[in-house]
Structure formats: structure tokens, C-alpha cells
Amino acid sequence: MQEKLSKMLEEAKEQLNKAASLADTEEIRVKVLGKKGQLTEILRSMGKLPPEEKKALGMAANKVKAEFEQLLAEKAAEVKAKAKEAKFKAEKIDVTEPGKEIAYGVKHPITQTIDEVVEIFKSMGYAVYEGPDVDTVYNTFDALNSPENHPARDMTDTFYINEDMVLRPHTSSAEIRAELELPLPYKVLIPGRCYRVDTPDATHSPTFHQIEMMVIGEDITMGDLKGSLDHMAKRLFGPETRTKFRPSHFPFTEPSAEMDVSCFKCGGKGCPVCKGSGWIEILGCGMTHPHVHQAGGIDIEKYTGFAVGMGVERIAMLKYGIDDIRFLYENDMRFIEQFK
Ligand SMILES: [Zn+2]
């Protein structure tokens, strides 16, 4: 019997050495300690032995059992630890591995320019107002102090939908709508698409964008106009930028001016960008003509205001060094992606 016990323990040790999983160790446990296990059988057969032998064998069997149980527990802990490690290895995430590239879109340089100008004026309390691309001839010309015989109404100037409707040639068409709709005083930007009968070339496109700027209130002066635009120029083209206002003429403003900015490329010394003059023409502006305010139902004794119209493409082309306006409309991703 003693021999049998030793042999059984040796066998169990051997098997435990080979065990690679918890299922293996459980199988060995059942083989030894299960209902029909080897040790269980030995203990059961002890009943027939004389008392002295029974006692000696009982002690030996308990010793073997204790040793086996300890070995079993150690092995079980070992395979459990190994399994855990293997799991960690399998599920390991390499945080240094480069991720999958996500294709980000990019805002069109025209949209970027509009956003930038809107952002600048938002910080000065301006709101955004929008008018329709197709507007009445009245809103587009008559109400803006361009009577029927005015050169600006030349049939070739814009696209006529019918006698009374046009594709707006300027965002100024929305001025009358704003005057009739908005409570006074107000400061708005009116960005949008405009249309003119132009043959496309490096600087002309039949479709283009403008941002109209419009302020109406009490005691609004040319000084307010100049200050606002000077601030915009410095934010758009850099803090060193200087501005210059030249007298001009527009039917809807009086007095009217064109604003130049000091060349942001050469700082005013003269270069190809500014054609050697040191200055770059940016926009037209002026104090809103009383006739326009009257058309919009504004009390001209109480209120004054100013209006500005700037070409988005012109600003984008200057800012980003684009030398042909047609690049902006070709939707060539190689061009657009440069503005990320
Ligand atoms: Zn220059």
C-alpha cells in the first residue's frame, strides 16, 4: 500500500509538471481526489486492514494528500498567472503605433476669408444678415439711388431673370431689406454670392462673393467708418498695416471713398504685389446716401450710417497669394488642400 501511495504521488507530480491549463490541473485533481480517484480508492480499501496498519497507512495517506494538494494549488496558481499574462499580451495596445489616417475636409479659401472677416466684426458687436441671391431690380438699383438711366443699370451689368428680378450684382441689394426689417440701431455684415456679366479671366468671374458692412445709428460718422475698417485691416493683414482713404463715387454713399492698405508684402516700399505703389486697393465705402435711408424708411434727421462693400475673392487672393481667380472655382482638391 505504501508503495502504491508513493507511486501514485510520483505519477501525479509528473502529470502536474506537464499541466498547461486550469482544465489540466482539475483533471489531475479528479484523478487523485475525485469520487473514484486513486487516493480515494486507497483510503476506501483501508477499511479491511488491521488497526495498526490502518493507522500507519492513514498517516502516510494524509501526508501524501497534503503534499499533493499543495503541489496542485501551486500549479493551479502558476497556470492561472501564465494565462493572465498571455491574455495581457494578446490584448496589449501599442499606444505608439500610428493611427488610421482620417481624411479631414478643408474649408474653401473663400469660406475661410468670409469666416475671418465675420469673426473680426463679431468681436465689434456686428451680427450677420443675409439677403437672397435673386432680388428685385428695385432693391438692387432704384432703392440704392441708381435711377433708371443710371450707368450701373446697364443691361450687361448683371443677369436678368425677368424685367423685375436680377441675380444681384452686389450684396448692397440686401441693404434695403435690412433697413425695412431690423430694429434700429444696428451693425450688420451681409456676406454672399454676387453675379455679373463678366468673361472669366485672371481677375474676373461671373460669380464672386462680397461682404457688405452696414451700420445705422445716431451720430454715426466717417470716423466710425474709418476706425472700424482700420481695425479690420490690422487684424486681416497684420498689426503694422496702415490704411488710406481716397475720395471716390458710388451712387449709394455720400461721401464715398476707397480704402487702400499698406502692402503687407513689402511694407510699403513697393513690390510686384502692390505694383510698386506700396498700397493695395481693398474696398469701397462711404456714408450711406440719405436717399437709401429714405427708401428703407429710416428717419434721416435722426439716423446716419455707413456702408462698405468688399470683394471676398480679392482679399483671399491677396492674403493667400493666389494669382488667378479661376483657381477658386475649379474645385481642384490639390489647390483647395493647400488651405488646411
Ligand atoms: Zn508691395
Tab-separated table of C-alpha atoms and ligand atoms in Angstrom:
chain	number	residue	atom	x	y	z
A	1	MET	CA	0.000	0.000	0.000
A	2	GLN	CA	2.787	2.407	0.931
A	3	GLU	CA	4.389	1.677	-2.394
A	4	LYS	CA	1.156	2.309	-4.183
A	5	LEU	CA	0.862	5.678	-2.464
A	6	SER	CA	4.398	6.733	-3.422
A	7	LYS	CA	3.922	5.605	-6.970
A	8	MET	CA	0.632	7.489	-7.221
A	9	LEU	CA	2.252	10.681	-5.880
A	10	GLU	CA	5.141	10.373	-8.354
A	11	GLU	CA	2.724	9.950	-11.229
A	12	ALA	CA	0.631	12.884	-10.072
A	13	LYS	CA	3.790	15.042	-9.841
A	14	GLU	CA	4.770	14.104	-13.354
A	15	GLN	CA	1.349	14.946	-14.692
A	16	LEU	CA	1.259	18.227	-12.820
A	17	ASN	CA	4.583	19.163	-14.381
A	18	LYS	CA	3.046	18.777	-17.813
A	19	ALA	CA	-0.197	20.570	-16.944
A	20	ALA	CA	-0.631	23.726	-19.036
A	21	SER	CA	-4.093	24.917	-18.081
A	22	LEU	CA	-6.573	25.014	-15.225
A	23	ALA	CA	-8.534	22.300	-17.062
A	24	ASP	CA	-5.433	20.061	-16.890
A	25	THR	CA	-4.921	20.587	-13.148
A	26	GLU	CA	-8.611	19.966	-12.489
A	27	GLU	CA	-8.385	16.690	-14.421
A	28	ILE	CA	-5.443	15.599	-12.272
A	29	ARG	CA	-7.280	16.587	-9.102
A	30	VAL	CA	-10.273	14.451	-10.069
A	31	LYS	CA	-7.984	11.558	-10.966
A	32	VAL	CA	-6.466	11.629	-7.469
A	33	LEU	CA	-9.105	13.042	-5.123
A	34	GLY	CA	-12.315	12.531	-7.071
A	35	LYS	CA	-15.040	10.055	-6.004
A	36	LYS	CA	-13.272	7.353	-7.984
A	37	GLY	CA	-9.807	8.917	-7.584
A	38	GLN	CA	-6.701	6.906	-6.830
A	39	LEU	CA	-6.219	8.236	-3.314
A	40	THR	CA	-9.936	7.895	-2.546
A	41	GLU	CA	-9.736	4.236	-3.590
A	42	ILE	CA	-6.714	3.618	-1.368
A	43	LEU	CA	-8.392	5.224	1.641
A	44	ARG	CA	-11.555	3.243	0.977
A	45	SER	CA	-9.659	-0.070	0.802
A	46	MET	CA	-8.069	0.684	4.197
A	47	GLY	CA	-11.240	-0.413	5.958
A	48	LYS	CA	-10.304	-4.042	5.616
A	49	LEU	CA	-6.865	-3.671	7.252
A	50	PRO	CA	-5.923	-4.474	10.839
A	51	PRO	CA	-5.916	-1.388	13.177
A	52	GLU	CA	-2.097	-0.838	13.374
A	53	GLU	CA	-1.630	-0.994	9.631
A	54	LYS	CA	-4.677	1.167	9.204
A	55	LYS	CA	-3.202	3.865	11.444
A	56	ALA	CA	0.226	3.847	9.744
A	57	LEU	CA	-1.276	3.904	6.287
A	58	GLY	CA	-3.759	6.587	7.281
A	59	MET	CA	-0.936	8.867	8.370
A	60	ALA	CA	1.021	8.147	5.183
A	61	ALA	CA	-2.052	8.760	3.037
A	62	ASN	CA	-2.778	12.085	4.755
A	63	LYS	CA	0.826	13.162	4.211
A	64	VAL	CA	0.603	12.272	0.536
A	65	LYS	CA	-2.745	14.011	0.269
A	66	ALA	CA	-1.375	17.177	1.858
A	67	GLU	CA	1.655	17.167	-0.385
A	68	PHE	CA	-0.473	16.580	-3.469
A	69	GLU	CA	-2.886	19.339	-2.551
A	70	GLN	CA	-0.075	21.810	-2.086
A	71	LEU	CA	1.534	20.890	-5.405
A	72	LEU	CA	-1.853	21.133	-7.075
A	73	ALA	CA	-2.519	24.571	-5.603
A	74	GLU	CA	0.925	25.833	-6.662
A	75	LYS	CA	0.495	24.516	-10.179
A	76	ALA	CA	-3.001	25.972	-10.458
A	77	ALA	CA	-1.698	29.384	-9.389
A	78	GLU	CA	1.141	29.117	-11.895
A	79	VAL	CA	-1.053	28.274	-14.908
A	80	LYS	CA	-3.523	30.971	-13.870
A	81	ALA	CA	-0.762	33.595	-13.801
A	82	LYS	CA	0.528	32.398	-17.155
A	83	ALA	CA	-2.952	32.580	-18.678
A	84	LYS	CA	-3.363	36.117	-17.355
A	85	GLU	CA	-0.032	37.187	-18.815
A	86	ALA	CA	-0.895	35.627	-22.180
A	87	LYS	CA	-4.210	37.499	-22.145
A	88	PHE	CA	-2.463	40.792	-21.423
A	89	LYS	CA	-0.027	40.127	-24.232
A	90	ALA	CA	-2.810	39.301	-26.671
A	91	GLU	CA	-4.825	42.392	-25.739
A	92	LYS	CA	-1.908	44.764	-25.492
A	93	ILE	CA	-2.398	48.128	-27.203
A	94	ASP	CA	0.635	49.825	-28.633
A	95	VAL	CA	-0.092	53.460	-27.957
A	96	THR	CA	2.878	54.499	-30.064
A	97	GLU	CA	1.519	52.821	-33.182
A	98	PRO	CA	0.385	55.404	-35.752
A	99	GLY	CA	-3.419	55.570	-36.032
A	100	LYS	CA	-5.501	55.195	-39.134
A	101	GLU	CA	-5.462	58.448	-41.063
A	102	ILE	CA	-8.790	60.272	-41.111
A	103	ALA	CA	-9.398	62.373	-44.186
A	104	TYR	CA	-10.333	65.807	-42.854
A	105	GLY	CA	-12.145	68.224	-45.105
A	106	VAL	CA	-10.902	71.745	-45.523
A	107	LYS	CA	-12.872	74.955	-45.743
A	108	HIS	CA	-12.678	76.643	-49.122
A	109	PRO	CA	-10.420	79.730	-49.001
A	110	ILE	CA	-13.470	81.888	-49.828
A	111	THR	CA	-15.353	80.464	-46.824
A	112	GLN	CA	-12.247	80.871	-44.680
A	113	THR	CA	-11.961	84.527	-45.692
A	114	ILE	CA	-15.651	85.209	-45.001
A	115	ASP	CA	-15.357	83.450	-41.616
A	116	GLU	CA	-12.312	85.500	-40.738
A	117	VAL	CA	-13.919	88.842	-41.607
A	118	VAL	CA	-17.140	87.857	-39.809
A	119	GLU	CA	-15.099	86.885	-36.735
A	120	ILE	CA	-13.330	90.262	-36.697
A	121	PHE	CA	-16.593	92.220	-36.852
A	122	LYS	CA	-18.395	89.894	-34.446
A	123	SER	CA	-15.833	90.998	-31.857
A	124	MET	CA	-17.039	94.571	-32.502
A	125	GLY	CA	-20.679	93.601	-31.948
A	126	TYR	CA	-21.774	93.042	-35.539
A	127	ALA	CA	-24.427	90.484	-36.497
A	128	VAL	CA	-24.707	88.582	-39.777
A	129	TYR	CA	-27.669	89.349	-42.024
A	130	GLU	CA	-28.398	87.552	-45.269
A	131	GLY	CA	-30.254	88.537	-48.408
A	132	PRO	CA	-31.325	86.441	-51.391
A	133	ASP	CA	-29.144	85.859	-54.468
A	134	VAL	CA	-32.148	86.719	-56.663
A	135	ASP	CA	-33.501	90.127	-55.749
A	136	THR	CA	-35.740	92.775	-57.204
A	137	VAL	CA	-34.471	95.402	-59.614
A	138	TYR	CA	-35.863	97.926	-57.125
A	139	ASN	CA	-33.737	96.655	-54.186
A	140	THR	CA	-30.739	96.282	-56.427
A	141	PHE	CA	-30.787	99.660	-58.184
A	142	ASP	CA	-33.688	102.091	-57.577
A	143	ALA	CA	-33.607	101.970	-53.785
A	144	LEU	CA	-29.825	102.291	-53.867
A	145	ASN	CA	-30.050	105.661	-55.582
A	146	SER	CA	-29.387	104.295	-59.083
A	147	PRO	CA	-32.365	105.564	-61.087
A	148	GLU	CA	-33.408	104.040	-64.371
A	149	ASN	CA	-30.959	105.993	-66.533
A	150	HIS	CA	-28.001	105.308	-64.268
A	151	PRO	CA	-24.985	103.653	-65.955
A	152	ALA	CA	-24.912	100.973	-63.243
A	153	ARG	CA	-28.176	99.662	-64.643
A	154	ASP	CA	-26.684	98.755	-67.978
A	155	MET	CA	-28.383	95.539	-69.054
A	156	THR	CA	-24.996	93.889	-69.429
A	157	ASP	CA	-24.125	94.545	-65.807
A	158	THR	CA	-25.952	91.575	-64.359
A	159	PHE	CA	-28.220	88.668	-65.229
A	160	TYR	CA	-31.911	89.487	-65.516
A	161	ILE	CA	-34.380	86.762	-64.502
A	162	ASN	CA	-37.155	88.932	-65.907
A	163	GLU	CA	-37.812	92.681	-66.063
A	164	ASP	CA	-38.159	92.984	-62.294
A	165	MET	CA	-35.759	90.366	-60.964
A	166	VAL	CA	-31.982	90.057	-61.204
A	167	LEU	CA	-29.148	87.937	-59.895
A	168	ARG	CA	-27.753	90.523	-57.502
A	169	PRO	CA	-24.563	92.181	-58.788
A	170	HIS	CA	-23.658	93.275	-55.222
A	171	THR	CA	-24.603	92.406	-51.660
A	172	SER	CA	-25.835	96.000	-51.317
A	173	SER	CA	-29.210	94.718	-52.591
A	174	ALA	CA	-29.810	93.383	-49.081
A	175	GLU	CA	-29.361	96.834	-47.522
A	176	ILE	CA	-32.967	97.872	-48.132
A	177	ARG	CA	-34.242	94.552	-46.762
A	178	ALA	CA	-32.166	95.089	-43.614
A	179	GLU	CA	-33.424	98.653	-43.230
A	180	LEU	CA	-37.049	97.535	-43.505
A	181	GLU	CA	-36.617	94.507	-41.247
A	182	LEU	CA	-34.148	95.264	-38.466
A	183	PRO	CA	-34.803	97.382	-35.375
A	184	LEU	CA	-32.501	100.422	-35.099
A	185	PRO	CA	-29.695	100.936	-34.350
A	186	TYR	CA	-27.814	98.027	-35.913
A	187	LYS	CA	-24.452	96.827	-37.154
A	188	VAL	CA	-24.541	94.006	-39.660
A	189	LEU	CA	-22.361	92.126	-42.094
A	190	ILE	CA	-24.019	90.773	-45.204
A	191	PRO	CA	-21.827	88.128	-46.847
A	192	GLY	CA	-22.964	86.417	-50.016
A	193	ARG	CA	-22.616	85.449	-53.638
A	194	CYS	CA	-22.930	88.006	-56.434
A	195	TYR	CA	-23.189	87.817	-60.214
A	196	ARG	CA	-22.096	89.961	-63.112
A	197	VAL	CA	-21.867	89.531	-66.840
A	198	ASP	CA	-18.095	89.167	-66.930
A	199	THR	CA	-15.965	86.949	-69.106
A	200	PRO	CA	-13.751	84.855	-66.821
A	201	ASP	CA	-10.096	85.854	-66.763
A	202	ALA	CA	-7.385	86.031	-64.100
A	203	THR	CA	-9.223	88.738	-62.154
A	204	HIS	CA	-12.878	88.404	-63.267
A	205	SER	CA	-15.516	85.788	-62.680
A	206	PRO	CA	-19.259	85.935	-63.422
A	207	THR	CA	-19.792	84.564	-59.903
A	208	PHE	CA	-17.986	86.087	-56.952
A	209	HIS	CA	-18.523	86.998	-53.309
A	210	GLN	CA	-18.888	90.209	-51.387
A	211	ILE	CA	-19.236	91.174	-47.782
A	212	GLU	CA	-21.418	94.192	-47.184
A	213	MET	CA	-20.979	96.003	-43.933
A	214	MET	CA	-23.723	98.268	-42.738
A	215	VAL	CA	-24.127	100.440	-39.657
A	216	ILE	CA	-27.049	102.687	-38.790
A	217	GLY	CA	-27.399	104.670	-35.575
A	218	GLU	CA	-27.396	108.129	-34.056
A	219	ASP	CA	-24.240	110.183	-34.548
A	220	ILE	CA	-22.508	107.632	-36.747
A	221	THR	CA	-19.685	109.444	-38.542
A	222	MET	CA	-16.972	108.884	-41.124
A	223	GLY	CA	-14.627	108.496	-38.128
A	224	ASP	CA	-16.533	105.373	-37.030
A	225	LEU	CA	-16.242	104.011	-40.551
A	226	LYS	CA	-12.508	104.642	-40.746
A	227	GLY	CA	-11.817	103.272	-37.277
A	228	SER	CA	-13.749	100.050	-37.909
A	229	LEU	CA	-12.044	99.423	-41.251
A	230	ASP	CA	-8.596	100.288	-39.932
A	231	HIS	CA	-9.116	97.733	-37.157
A	232	MET	CA	-10.223	95.142	-39.702
A	233	ALA	CA	-7.172	95.767	-41.913
A	234	LYS	CA	-4.792	95.309	-38.980
A	235	ARG	CA	-6.497	92.058	-37.945
A	236	LEU	CA	-6.587	90.736	-41.528
A	237	PHE	CA	-3.161	91.745	-42.785
A	238	GLY	CA	-1.100	92.307	-39.625
A	239	PRO	CA	-0.755	94.954	-36.890
A	240	GLU	CA	1.733	97.031	-38.928
A	241	THR	CA	-0.851	97.635	-41.661
A	242	ARG	CA	-1.735	101.275	-42.405
A	243	THR	CA	-4.875	102.396	-44.227
A	244	LYS	CA	-5.559	105.224	-46.632
A	245	PHE	CA	-8.923	106.557	-47.806
A	246	ARG	CA	-9.213	108.046	-51.298
A	247	PRO	CA	-12.309	110.013	-52.378
A	248	SER	CA	-14.455	108.074	-54.807
A	249	HIS	CA	-18.018	107.886	-56.073
A	250	PHE	CA	-20.779	105.344	-55.539
A	251	PRO	CA	-24.458	106.149	-56.061
A	252	PHE	CA	-25.464	104.753	-52.662
A	253	THR	CA	-22.941	106.598	-50.475
A	254	GLU	CA	-22.033	110.255	-49.950
A	255	PRO	CA	-19.229	110.973	-49.331
A	256	SER	CA	-17.684	107.866	-50.844
A	257	ALA	CA	-14.162	106.525	-50.513
A	258	GLU	CA	-11.952	103.667	-51.500
A	259	MET	CA	-9.689	102.208	-48.888
A	260	ASP	CA	-6.129	101.114	-49.593
A	261	VAL	CA	-3.954	99.171	-47.177
A	262	SER	CA	-0.187	99.427	-46.989
A	263	CYS	CA	1.304	96.490	-48.879
A	264	PHE	CA	1.616	93.572	-46.469
A	265	LYS	CA	4.261	92.020	-48.716
A	266	CYS	CA	6.785	94.866	-48.872
A	267	GLY	CA	5.501	97.045	-46.024
A	268	GLY	CA	5.029	99.980	-48.421
A	269	LYS	CA	8.413	100.051	-50.165
A	270	GLY	CA	6.977	98.851	-53.475
A	271	CYS	CA	6.868	95.336	-54.951
A	272	PRO	CA	5.062	93.349	-57.679
A	273	VAL	CA	2.080	92.653	-55.350
A	274	CYS	CA	1.381	96.379	-54.906
A	275	LYS	CA	2.632	97.154	-58.430
A	276	GLY	CA	5.355	99.323	-56.945
A	277	SER	CA	2.980	101.768	-55.240
A	278	GLY	CA	3.266	100.402	-51.696
A	279	TRP	CA	-0.543	100.434	-51.424
A	280	ILE	CA	-3.230	97.883	-52.274
A	281	GLU	CA	-6.833	98.790	-53.012
A	282	ILE	CA	-9.139	96.732	-50.809
A	283	LEU	CA	-12.691	98.052	-50.794
A	284	GLY	CA	-15.233	100.787	-51.402
A	285	CYS	CA	-17.155	102.515	-48.642
A	286	GLY	CA	-18.936	105.689	-47.614
A	287	MET	CA	-21.655	107.317	-45.545
A	288	THR	CA	-24.980	105.874	-46.669
A	289	HIS	CA	-26.783	108.263	-49.033
A	290	PRO	CA	-29.937	109.793	-47.477
A	291	HIS	CA	-31.939	108.550	-50.484
A	292	VAL	CA	-31.075	104.962	-49.497
A	293	HIS	CA	-32.159	105.561	-45.915
A	294	GLN	CA	-35.371	107.157	-47.145
A	295	ALA	CA	-36.108	104.127	-49.349
A	296	GLY	CA	-35.660	101.957	-46.256
A	297	GLY	CA	-37.986	104.147	-44.170
A	298	ILE	CA	-35.196	105.475	-41.931
A	299	ASP	CA	-35.588	108.881	-40.261
A	300	ILE	CA	-32.676	110.772	-41.846
A	301	GLU	CA	-32.928	113.626	-39.353
A	302	LYS	CA	-32.187	111.202	-36.523
A	303	TYR	CA	-30.029	108.497	-38.054
A	304	THR	CA	-26.873	108.302	-40.094
A	305	GLY	CA	-24.824	105.313	-41.095
A	306	PHE	CA	-22.156	103.899	-43.300
A	307	ALA	CA	-21.828	101.056	-45.758
A	308	VAL	CA	-18.856	99.087	-47.035
A	309	GLY	CA	-18.596	96.574	-49.847
A	310	MET	CA	-15.579	94.335	-50.049
A	311	GLY	CA	-14.693	91.640	-52.537
A	312	VAL	CA	-14.011	88.336	-50.782
A	313	GLU	CA	-12.013	86.903	-53.696
A	314	ARG	CA	-9.791	89.969	-53.820
A	315	ILE	CA	-8.983	89.693	-50.110
A	316	ALA	CA	-8.437	85.913	-50.358
A	317	MET	CA	-6.175	86.301	-53.399
A	318	LEU	CA	-4.090	88.983	-51.707
A	319	LYS	CA	-3.921	87.176	-48.398
A	320	TYR	CA	-3.005	83.785	-49.825
A	321	GLY	CA	-1.013	84.966	-52.849
A	322	ILE	CA	-3.415	83.466	-55.433
A	323	ASP	CA	-2.718	84.987	-58.853
A	324	ASP	CA	-5.738	83.715	-60.804
A	325	ILE	CA	-9.337	83.980	-59.554
A	326	ARG	CA	-10.313	80.894	-61.595
A	327	PHE	CA	-8.374	78.625	-59.208
A	328	LEU	CA	-11.055	79.416	-56.640
A	329	TYR	CA	-13.816	77.829	-58.737
A	330	GLU	CA	-12.159	74.813	-60.332
A	331	ASN	CA	-12.673	72.597	-57.263
A	332	ASP	CA	-9.262	71.051	-57.760
A	333	MET	CA	-8.500	69.334	-54.452
A	334	ARG	CA	-4.752	69.852	-54.925
A	335	PHE	CA	-5.431	73.591	-54.807
A	336	ILE	CA	-8.015	73.526	-52.006
A	337	GLU	CA	-5.967	71.256	-49.747
A	338	GLN	CA	-3.239	73.878	-49.537
A	339	PHE	CA	-5.535	75.888	-47.271
A	340	LYS	CA	-5.623	73.346	-44.430
B	1	ZN	ZN	4.309	95.774	-52.051
